[in-house]
Amino acid sequence: GKIPFFILSYIRGNFFVFKTEKNISEKGLKGSSTKLYPKNTTFVTARGTVGSVAIAGTEMSMNQSCYAIIGDYSFYTHQLILSCMKQLKSEAIGAVFSALVTKDFDSQFIVSPKIEIMNKFENKINILYDVMYNYTLEIQKMEELKELLLAKMTRVEN
């Protein structure tokens, strides 16, 4: 298929994920419990590397080892989730944090600012997220170029 399929191993220190090693087809999407999530959906890993956070750089689906969080203010939502995960991880010190369940999120106290403040925040932070988005795309292109060049260098010519 051509639909990127997000799994926890794709979080590699970047905020955005564009390309995944595995994809799913339209038929696979319709025949499974996954959904197609919009660009700027925040993904949180629930198992394995518990609590890792990334943003979908394009529409993509995900596996059952993740949570998808969609908000009207994408970047505020992302920052809020980063903060929640930091708090949850600090509370888990000394305990095994092997899985993240929805009740873990219920324990978080969240203050919702007024709409005007949310709009101002989103407008100001949007510039930074655009830079990170473009930077991540640039890194991805360079990695693809590196793989292509390495493949050409290792090819034996007769």
Tab-separated table of N, CA and C in Angstrom:
chain	number	residue	atom	x	y	z
A	1	GLY	N	0.814	-1.190	0.000
A	1	GLY	CA	0.000	0.000	0.000
A	1	GLY	C	0.858	1.254	0.000
A	2	LYS	N	0.185	2.383	-0.023
A	2	LYS	CA	0.891	3.666	-0.072
A	2	LYS	C	0.629	4.542	1.154
A	3	ILE	N	-0.177	4.058	2.076
A	3	ILE	CA	-0.497	4.853	3.272
A	3	ILE	C	0.546	4.551	4.350
A	4	PRO	N	1.277	5.567	4.826
A	4	PRO	CA	2.270	5.316	5.873
A	4	PRO	C	1.613	4.697	7.108
A	5	PHE	N	2.289	3.712	7.699
A	5	PHE	CA	1.785	2.992	8.871
A	5	PHE	C	2.753	3.230	10.020
A	6	PHE	N	2.346	4.084	10.953
A	6	PHE	CA	3.192	4.498	12.068
A	6	PHE	C	3.273	3.402	13.120
A	7	ILE	N	4.505	3.078	13.505
A	7	ILE	CA	4.744	2.219	14.661
A	7	ILE	C	5.801	2.896	15.516
A	8	LEU	N	5.940	2.457	16.738
A	8	LEU	CA	6.779	3.172	17.693
A	8	LEU	C	8.237	3.303	17.299
A	9	SER	N	8.750	2.448	16.462
A	9	SER	CA	10.182	2.532	16.116
A	9	SER	C	10.510	3.707	15.195
A	10	TYR	N	9.514	4.434	14.701
A	10	TYR	CA	9.781	5.532	13.773
A	10	TYR	C	10.127	6.841	14.461
A	11	ILE	N	10.016	6.866	15.786
A	11	ILE	CA	10.373	8.083	16.500
A	11	ILE	C	11.879	8.063	16.697
A	12	ARG	N	12.558	8.960	16.028
A	12	ARG	CA	14.022	8.971	16.066
A	12	ARG	C	14.556	10.349	16.481
A	13	GLY	N	13.915	10.970	17.436
A	13	GLY	CA	14.402	12.251	17.918
A	13	GLY	C	13.857	13.451	17.164
A	14	ASN	N	13.047	13.238	16.146
A	14	ASN	CA	12.429	14.348	15.424
A	14	ASN	C	10.987	14.514	15.880
A	15	PHE	N	10.500	15.726	15.804
A	15	PHE	CA	9.096	15.950	16.130
A	15	PHE	C	8.185	15.325	15.080
A	16	PHE	N	8.579	15.396	13.815
A	16	PHE	CA	7.718	14.957	12.715
A	16	PHE	C	8.143	13.604	12.155
A	17	VAL	N	7.154	12.842	11.739
A	17	VAL	CA	7.379	11.585	11.016
A	17	VAL	C	6.638	11.709	9.687
A	18	PHE	N	7.373	11.500	8.587
A	18	PHE	CA	6.792	11.592	7.249
A	18	PHE	C	6.691	10.238	6.574
A	19	LYS	N	7.784	9.524	6.678
A	19	LYS	CA	7.924	8.287	5.930
A	19	LYS	C	8.082	7.142	6.918
A	20	THR	N	7.422	6.032	6.634
A	20	THR	CA	7.544	4.850	7.478
A	20	THR	C	8.047	3.690	6.633
A	21	GLU	N	8.661	2.723	7.288
A	21	GLU	CA	9.183	1.570	6.560
A	21	GLU	C	8.067	0.685	6.036
A	22	LYS	N	6.944	0.696	6.737
A	22	LYS	CA	5.805	-0.118	6.317
A	22	LYS	C	4.643	0.790	5.942
A	23	ASN	N	3.900	0.350	4.965
A	23	ASN	CA	2.702	1.064	4.526
A	23	ASN	C	1.521	0.110	4.568
A	24	ILE	N	0.346	0.672	4.482
A	24	ILE	CA	-0.876	-0.114	4.463
A	24	ILE	C	-1.676	0.291	3.224
A	25	SER	N	-2.409	-0.639	2.659
A	25	SER	CA	-3.220	-0.337	1.476
A	25	SER	C	-4.588	0.186	1.911
A	26	GLU	N	-5.319	0.732	0.959
A	26	GLU	CA	-6.696	1.179	1.224
A	26	GLU	C	-7.536	0.010	1.735
A	27	LYS	N	-7.352	-1.155	1.102
A	27	LYS	CA	-8.097	-2.353	1.500
A	27	LYS	C	-7.730	-2.749	2.929
A	28	GLY	N	-6.434	-2.697	3.250
A	28	GLY	CA	-5.983	-3.008	4.598
A	28	GLY	C	-6.516	-2.021	5.621
A	29	LEU	N	-6.585	-0.758	5.239
A	29	LEU	CA	-7.110	0.278	6.121
A	29	LEU	C	-8.584	0.016	6.436
A	30	LYS	N	-9.347	-0.306	5.384
A	30	LYS	CA	-10.779	-0.553	5.567
A	30	LYS	C	-11.061	-1.850	6.310
A	31	GLY	N	-10.161	-2.828	6.171
A	31	GLY	CA	-10.379	-4.133	6.795
A	31	GLY	C	-9.761	-4.280	8.168
A	32	SER	N	-9.275	-3.190	8.749
A	32	SER	CA	-8.643	-3.270	10.066
A	32	SER	C	-9.246	-2.224	10.996
A	33	SER	N	-8.772	-2.225	12.227
A	33	SER	CA	-9.302	-1.275	13.208
A	33	SER	C	-8.583	0.075	13.164
A	34	THR	N	-7.515	0.193	12.366
A	34	THR	CA	-6.813	1.470	12.290
A	34	THR	C	-7.631	2.465	11.462
A	35	LYS	N	-7.275	3.729	11.605
A	35	LYS	CA	-7.922	4.801	10.850
A	35	LYS	C	-6.847	5.603	10.142
A	36	LEU	N	-7.284	6.467	9.263
A	36	LEU	CA	-6.374	7.398	8.607
A	36	LEU	C	-6.423	8.698	9.407
A	37	TYR	N	-5.282	9.054	9.994
A	37	TYR	CA	-5.208	10.240	10.831
A	37	TYR	C	-4.651	11.403	10.032
A	38	PRO	N	-5.155	12.612	10.291
A	38	PRO	CA	-4.707	13.771	9.509
A	38	PRO	C	-3.295	14.208	9.871
A	39	LYS	N	-2.713	14.965	8.967
A	39	LYS	CA	-1.425	15.616	9.219
A	39	LYS	C	-1.535	16.385	10.531
A	40	ASN	N	-0.464	16.414	11.289
A	40	ASN	CA	-0.355	17.100	12.578
A	40	ASN	C	-1.056	16.391	13.732
A	41	THR	N	-1.445	15.117	13.530
A	41	THR	CA	-1.933	14.309	14.644
A	41	THR	C	-0.738	13.998	15.538
A	42	THR	N	-0.923	14.067	16.842
A	42	THR	CA	0.131	13.701	17.780
A	42	THR	C	-0.019	12.226	18.121
A	43	PHE	N	1.059	11.468	17.928
A	43	PHE	CA	1.084	10.052	18.280
A	43	PHE	C	1.900	9.874	19.557
A	44	VAL	N	1.409	8.997	20.439
A	44	VAL	CA	2.109	8.655	21.667
A	44	VAL	C	2.245	7.145	21.702
A	45	THR	N	3.450	6.662	21.962
A	45	THR	CA	3.646	5.216	22.036
A	45	THR	C	3.186	4.710	23.398
A	46	ALA	N	2.445	3.603	23.374
A	46	ALA	CA	1.869	3.050	24.598
A	46	ALA	C	2.646	1.847	25.115
A	47	ARG	N	3.461	1.244	24.286
A	47	ARG	CA	4.266	0.081	24.664
A	47	ARG	C	5.674	0.251	24.114
A	48	GLY	N	6.568	-0.622	24.541
A	48	GLY	CA	7.946	-0.531	24.046
A	48	GLY	C	8.621	0.700	24.599
A	49	THR	N	8.911	1.654	23.751
A	49	THR	CA	9.463	2.936	24.205
A	49	THR	C	8.295	3.808	24.649
A	50	VAL	N	7.744	3.474	25.793
A	50	VAL	CA	6.517	4.086	26.304
A	50	VAL	C	6.664	5.591	26.452
A	51	GLY	N	5.665	6.305	25.939
A	51	GLY	CA	5.621	7.738	26.116
A	51	GLY	C	6.403	8.566	25.125
A	52	SER	N	6.901	7.940	24.073
A	52	SER	CA	7.547	8.719	23.021
A	52	SER	C	6.464	9.429	22.219
A	53	VAL	N	6.781	10.620	21.759
A	53	VAL	CA	5.785	11.474	21.111
A	53	VAL	C	6.297	11.929	19.749
A	54	ALA	N	5.414	11.925	18.748
A	54	ALA	CA	5.752	12.422	17.412
A	54	ALA	C	4.506	13.007	16.765
A	55	ILE	N	4.730	13.809	15.741
A	55	ILE	CA	3.631	14.411	14.986
A	55	ILE	C	3.639	13.823	13.581
A	56	ALA	N	2.467	13.491	13.093
A	56	ALA	CA	2.344	13.001	11.719
A	56	ALA	C	2.607	14.167	10.772
A	57	GLY	N	3.633	14.020	9.931
A	57	GLY	CA	3.966	15.049	8.956
A	57	GLY	C	3.100	14.963	7.716
A	58	THR	N	2.319	13.903	7.638
A	58	THR	CA	1.403	13.660	6.530
A	58	THR	C	0.289	12.761	7.060
A	59	GLU	N	-0.739	12.535	6.282
A	59	GLU	CA	-1.773	11.593	6.700
A	59	GLU	C	-1.144	10.221	6.884
A	60	MET	N	-1.513	9.531	7.953
A	60	MET	CA	-1.008	8.176	8.157
A	60	MET	C	-1.894	7.416	9.122
A	61	SER	N	-1.713	6.111	9.093
A	61	SER	CA	-2.408	5.242	10.033
A	61	SER	C	-1.406	4.837	11.107
A	62	MET	N	-1.867	4.064	12.098
A	62	MET	CA	-0.958	3.640	13.166
A	62	MET	C	-1.360	2.268	13.667
A	63	ASN	N	-0.437	1.635	14.399
A	63	ASN	CA	-0.778	0.338	14.969
A	63	ASN	C	-1.375	0.504	16.357
A	64	GLN	N	-1.769	-0.611	16.952
A	64	GLN	CA	-2.487	-0.571	18.223
A	64	GLN	C	-1.590	-0.273	19.418
A	65	SER	N	-0.301	-0.129	19.223
A	65	SER	CA	0.622	0.179	20.317
A	65	SER	C	0.798	1.679	20.516
A	66	CYS	N	-0.099	2.460	19.933
A	66	CYS	CA	0.012	3.923	20.013
A	66	CYS	C	-1.348	4.542	20.303
A	67	TYR	N	-1.297	5.783	20.723
A	67	TYR	CA	-2.492	6.612	20.847
A	67	TYR	C	-2.365	7.757	19.849
A	68	ALA	N	-3.486	8.173	19.288
A	68	ALA	CA	-3.528	9.326	18.396
A	68	ALA	C	-4.332	10.417	19.095
A	69	ILE	N	-3.751	11.602	19.188
A	69	ILE	CA	-4.431	12.716	19.835
A	69	ILE	C	-4.561	13.836	18.808
A	70	ILE	N	-5.801	14.212	18.570
A	70	ILE	CA	-6.103	15.248	17.585
A	70	ILE	C	-6.772	16.401	18.320
A	71	GLY	N	-6.241	17.589	18.133
A	71	GLY	CA	-6.840	18.759	18.766
A	71	GLY	C	-7.064	19.856	17.744
A	72	ASP	N	-7.914	20.807	18.094
A	72	ASP	CA	-8.158	21.948	17.202
A	72	ASP	C	-6.898	22.797	17.053
A	73	TYR	N	-6.038	22.744	18.042
A	73	TYR	CA	-4.783	23.484	18.031
A	73	TYR	C	-3.658	22.443	18.068
A	74	SER	N	-3.226	22.021	16.908
A	74	SER	CA	-2.296	20.891	16.772
A	74	SER	C	-1.019	21.048	17.577
A	75	PHE	N	-0.414	22.221	17.523
A	75	PHE	CA	0.887	22.390	18.159
A	75	PHE	C	0.747	22.610	19.664
A	76	TYR	N	-0.337	23.224	20.083
A	76	TYR	CA	-0.629	23.304	21.515
A	76	TYR	C	-0.851	21.888	22.056
A	77	THR	N	-1.601	21.091	21.304
A	77	THR	CA	-1.859	19.706	21.699
A	77	THR	C	-0.547	18.945	21.833
A	78	HIS	N	0.347	19.114	20.868
A	78	HIS	CA	1.640	18.442	20.916
A	78	HIS	C	2.427	18.864	22.163
A	79	GLN	N	2.495	20.154	22.431
A	79	GLN	CA	3.212	20.642	23.604
A	79	GLN	C	2.569	20.143	24.900
A	80	LEU	N	1.255	20.093	24.924
A	80	LEU	CA	0.526	19.598	26.092
A	80	LEU	C	0.849	18.124	26.343
A	81	ILE	N	0.878	17.329	25.285
A	81	ILE	CA	1.186	15.906	25.415
A	81	ILE	C	2.638	15.717	25.866
A	82	LEU	N	3.562	16.504	25.324
A	82	LEU	CA	4.957	16.422	25.780
A	82	LEU	C	5.045	16.698	27.284
A	83	SER	N	4.319	17.697	27.736
A	83	SER	CA	4.309	18.041	29.154
A	83	SER	C	3.695	16.920	29.990
A	84	CYS	N	2.576	16.375	29.522
A	84	CYS	CA	1.925	15.263	30.241
A	84	CYS	C	2.840	14.053	30.334
A	85	MET	N	3.525	13.741	29.242
A	85	MET	CA	4.410	12.573	29.240
A	85	MET	C	5.587	12.797	30.189
A	86	LYS	N	6.103	14.007	30.238
A	86	LYS	CA	7.196	14.314	31.165
A	86	LYS	C	6.719	14.096	32.602
A	87	GLN	N	5.515	14.553	32.894
A	87	GLN	CA	4.946	14.395	34.239
A	87	GLN	C	4.698	12.919	34.554
A	88	LEU	N	4.109	12.187	33.616
A	88	LEU	CA	3.838	10.764	33.828
A	88	LEU	C	5.127	9.978	34.052
A	89	LYS	N	6.154	10.294	33.278
A	89	LYS	CA	7.437	9.595	33.438
A	89	LYS	C	8.072	9.914	34.792
A	90	SER	N	7.942	11.165	35.246
A	90	SER	CA	8.524	11.525	36.545
A	90	SER	C	7.776	10.816	37.675
A	91	GLU	N	6.479	10.604	37.511
A	91	GLU	CA	5.686	9.895	38.517
A	91	GLU	C	6.009	8.401	38.535
A	92	ALA	N	6.536	7.893	37.438
A	92	ALA	CA	6.814	6.464	37.319
A	92	ALA	C	8.211	6.090	37.778
A	93	ILE	N	8.980	7.030	38.292
A	93	ILE	CA	10.358	6.742	38.725
A	93	ILE	C	10.314	5.643	39.787
A	94	GLY	N	11.138	4.627	39.580
A	94	GLY	CA	11.194	3.506	40.515
A	94	GLY	C	10.194	2.412	40.193
A	95	ALA	N	9.255	2.706	39.321
A	95	ALA	CA	8.268	1.700	38.926
A	95	ALA	C	8.532	1.316	37.474
A	96	VAL	N	8.048	0.181	37.109
A	96	VAL	CA	8.187	-0.256	35.720
A	96	VAL	C	7.090	0.423	34.913
A	97	PHE	N	7.488	1.159	33.903
A	97	PHE	CA	6.545	1.883	33.047
A	97	PHE	C	6.486	1.132	31.727
A	98	SER	N	5.863	-0.060	31.757
A	98	SER	CA	5.905	-0.942	30.598
A	98	SER	C	4.783	-0.689	29.601
A	99	ALA	N	3.759	0.013	30.028
A	99	ALA	CA	2.648	0.305	29.120
A	99	ALA	C	1.951	1.576	29.582
A	100	LEU	N	1.349	2.243	28.650
A	100	LEU	CA	0.608	3.461	28.916
A	100	LEU	C	-0.851	3.163	28.610
A	101	VAL	N	-1.731	3.419	29.567
A	101	VAL	CA	-3.157	3.169	29.359
A	101	VAL	C	-3.921	4.470	29.528
A	102	THR	N	-5.153	4.488	29.052
A	102	THR	CA	-5.919	5.734	29.061
A	102	THR	C	-6.105	6.299	30.461
A	103	LYS	N	-6.190	5.459	31.482
A	103	LYS	CA	-6.359	5.994	32.846
A	103	LYS	C	-5.134	6.786	33.307
A	104	ASP	N	-3.964	6.518	32.698
A	104	ASP	CA	-2.774	7.315	33.019
A	104	ASP	C	-3.000	8.772	32.631
A	105	PHE	N	-3.674	8.992	31.533
A	105	PHE	CA	-3.978	10.359	31.098
A	105	PHE	C	-5.023	11.007	31.997
A	106	ASP	N	-5.947	10.196	32.534
A	106	ASP	CA	-6.991	10.725	33.412
A	106	ASP	C	-6.417	11.368	34.666
A	107	SER	N	-5.238	10.926	35.086
A	107	SER	CA	-4.630	11.457	36.305
A	107	SER	C	-3.990	12.828	36.099
A	108	GLN	N	-3.933	13.297	34.874
A	108	GLN	CA	-3.274	14.568	34.570
A	108	GLN	C	-4.250	15.740	34.724
A	109	PHE	N	-3.801	16.756	35.432
A	109	PHE	CA	-4.584	17.978	35.597
A	109	PHE	C	-4.186	18.939	34.485
A	110	ILE	N	-5.153	19.333	33.682
A	110	ILE	CA	-4.863	20.185	32.522
A	110	ILE	C	-5.713	21.449	32.602
A	111	VAL	N	-5.071	22.572	32.436
A	111	VAL	CA	-5.767	23.860	32.399
A	111	VAL	C	-5.934	24.243	30.941
A	112	SER	N	-7.153	24.553	30.559
A	112	SER	CA	-7.409	24.991	29.179
A	112	SER	C	-7.484	26.510	29.147
A	113	PRO	N	-6.561	27.127	28.433
A	113	PRO	CA	-6.600	28.593	28.336
A	113	PRO	C	-7.773	29.065	27.470
A	114	LYS	N	-8.026	30.348	27.536
A	114	LYS	CA	-9.068	30.941	26.709
A	114	LYS	C	-8.707	30.794	25.237
A	115	ILE	N	-9.718	30.809	24.391
A	115	ILE	CA	-9.538	30.653	22.937
A	115	ILE	C	-8.564	31.691	22.385
A	116	GLU	N	-8.661	32.945	22.854
A	116	GLU	CA	-7.780	34.000	22.357
A	116	GLU	C	-6.310	33.662	22.636
A	117	ILE	N	-6.050	33.130	23.810
A	117	ILE	CA	-4.676	32.763	24.175
A	117	ILE	C	-4.207	31.586	23.330
A	118	MET	N	-5.095	30.618	23.115
A	118	MET	CA	-4.756	29.461	22.279
A	118	MET	C	-4.425	29.928	20.864
A	119	ASN	N	-5.213	30.843	20.328
A	119	ASN	CA	-4.960	31.358	18.975
A	119	ASN	C	-3.608	32.064	18.907
A	120	LYS	N	-3.300	32.906	19.901
A	120	LYS	CA	-2.014	33.609	19.916
A	120	LYS	C	-0.858	32.627	20.008
A	121	PHE	N	-0.993	31.633	20.890
A	121	PHE	CA	0.053	30.621	21.036
A	121	PHE	C	0.275	29.892	19.721
A	122	GLU	N	-0.806	29.434	19.128
A	122	GLU	CA	-0.701	28.651	17.888
A	122	GLU	C	-0.071	29.490	16.774
A	123	ASN	N	-0.443	30.763	16.675
A	123	ASN	CA	0.125	31.633	15.645
A	123	ASN	C	1.622	31.854	15.842
A	124	LYS	N	2.045	32.018	17.084
A	124	LYS	CA	3.467	32.249	17.354
A	124	LYS	C	4.286	30.972	17.202
A	125	ILE	N	3.794	29.868	17.702
A	125	ILE	CA	4.555	28.613	17.677
A	125	ILE	C	4.552	27.986	16.282
A	126	ASN	N	3.583	28.341	15.476
A	126	ASN	CA	3.468	27.791	14.130
A	126	ASN	C	4.755	28.016	13.323
A	127	ILE	N	5.381	29.158	13.496
A	127	ILE	CA	6.625	29.475	12.784
A	127	ILE	C	7.717	28.473	13.156
A	128	LEU	N	7.841	28.179	14.450
A	128	LEU	CA	8.851	27.220	14.899
A	128	LEU	C	8.568	25.814	14.372
A	129	TYR	N	7.314	25.434	14.383
A	129	TYR	CA	6.959	24.107	13.883
A	129	TYR	C	7.182	24.008	12.372
A	130	ASP	N	6.965	25.111	11.663
A	130	ASP	CA	7.267	25.111	10.222
A	130	ASP	C	8.760	24.879	9.977
A	131	VAL	N	9.603	25.508	10.792
A	131	VAL	CA	11.049	25.320	10.665
A	131	VAL	C	11.408	23.863	10.955
A	132	MET	N	10.859	23.299	12.028
A	132	MET	CA	11.151	21.901	12.378
A	132	MET	C	10.635	20.943	11.307
A	133	TYR	N	9.481	21.255	10.752
A	133	TYR	CA	8.894	20.441	9.686
A	133	TYR	C	9.833	20.401	8.477
A	134	ASN	N	10.260	21.580	8.037
A	134	ASN	CA	11.156	21.672	6.881
A	134	ASN	C	12.521	21.059	7.165
A	135	TYR	N	13.027	21.248	8.360
A	135	TYR	CA	14.307	20.670	8.761
A	135	TYR	C	14.228	19.136	8.715
A	136	THR	N	13.153	18.569	9.244
A	136	THR	CA	12.979	17.118	9.242
A	136	THR	C	12.854	16.584	7.822
A	137	LEU	N	12.139	17.303	6.961
A	137	LEU	CA	12.042	16.900	5.555
A	137	LEU	C	13.410	16.907	4.887
A	138	GLU	N	14.196	17.924	5.191
A	138	GLU	CA	15.539	18.047	4.623
A	138	GLU	C	16.423	16.881	5.061
A	139	ILE	N	16.343	16.524	6.328
A	139	ILE	CA	17.111	15.384	6.846
A	139	ILE	C	16.695	14.102	6.140
A	140	GLN	N	15.407	13.923	5.969
A	140	GLN	CA	14.902	12.726	5.284
A	140	GLN	C	15.429	12.649	3.853
A	141	LYS	N	15.421	13.765	3.150
A	141	LYS	CA	15.930	13.792	1.775
A	141	LYS	C	17.425	13.469	1.737
A	142	MET	N	18.180	14.002	2.700
A	142	MET	CA	19.612	13.723	2.750
A	142	MET	C	19.878	12.246	3.046
A	143	GLU	N	19.080	11.652	3.919
A	143	GLU	CA	19.245	10.227	4.212
A	143	GLU	C	18.953	9.376	2.981
A	144	GLU	N	17.926	9.758	2.220
A	144	GLU	CA	17.606	9.025	0.985
A	144	GLU	C	18.742	9.166	-0.026
A	145	LEU	N	19.303	10.357	-0.137
A	145	LEU	CA	20.419	10.596	-1.046
A	145	LEU	C	21.646	9.793	-0.614
A	146	LYS	N	21.908	9.762	0.683
A	146	LYS	CA	23.032	8.983	1.207
A	146	LYS	C	22.877	7.503	0.848
A	147	GLU	N	21.664	6.952	1.034
A	147	GLU	CA	21.418	5.545	0.698
A	147	GLU	C	21.626	5.290	-0.792
A	148	LEU	N	21.169	6.210	-1.612
A	148	LEU	CA	21.336	6.076	-3.054
A	148	LEU	C	22.817	6.107	-3.439
A	149	LEU	N	23.556	7.056	-2.888
A	149	LEU	CA	24.982	7.168	-3.184
A	149	LEU	C	25.756	5.939	-2.697
A	150	LEU	N	25.426	5.452	-1.516
A	150	LEU	CA	26.099	4.263	-0.993
A	150	LEU	C	25.807	3.043	-1.861
A	151	ALA	N	24.575	2.938	-2.345
A	151	ALA	CA	24.211	1.820	-3.217
A	151	ALA	C	24.994	1.898	-4.530
A	152	LYS	N	25.149	3.103	-5.059
A	152	LYS	CA	25.906	3.259	-6.308
A	152	LYS	C	27.394	2.976	-6.105
A	153	MET	N	27.908	3.362	-4.961
A	153	MET	CA	29.324	3.145	-4.688
A	153	MET	C	29.653	1.658	-4.498
A	154	THR	N	28.705	0.911	-3.978
A	154	THR	CA	28.972	-0.508	-3.726
A	154	THR	C	28.662	-1.394	-4.927
A	155	ARG	N	28.034	-0.842	-5.940
A	155	ARG	CA	27.718	-1.620	-7.131
A	155	ARG	C	28.994	-1.919	-7.901
A	156	VAL	N	29.184	-3.153	-8.226
A	156	VAL	CA	30.362	-3.574	-8.971
A	156	VAL	C	30.048	-3.453	-10.458
A	157	GLU	N	30.888	-2.712	-11.136
A	157	GLU	CA	30.671	-2.546	-12.564
A	157	GLU	C	31.649	-3.404	-13.342
A	158	ASN	N	31.176	-4.032	-14.423
A	158	ASN	CA	32.024	-4.892	-15.288
A	158	ASN	C	32.582	-4.107	-16.442
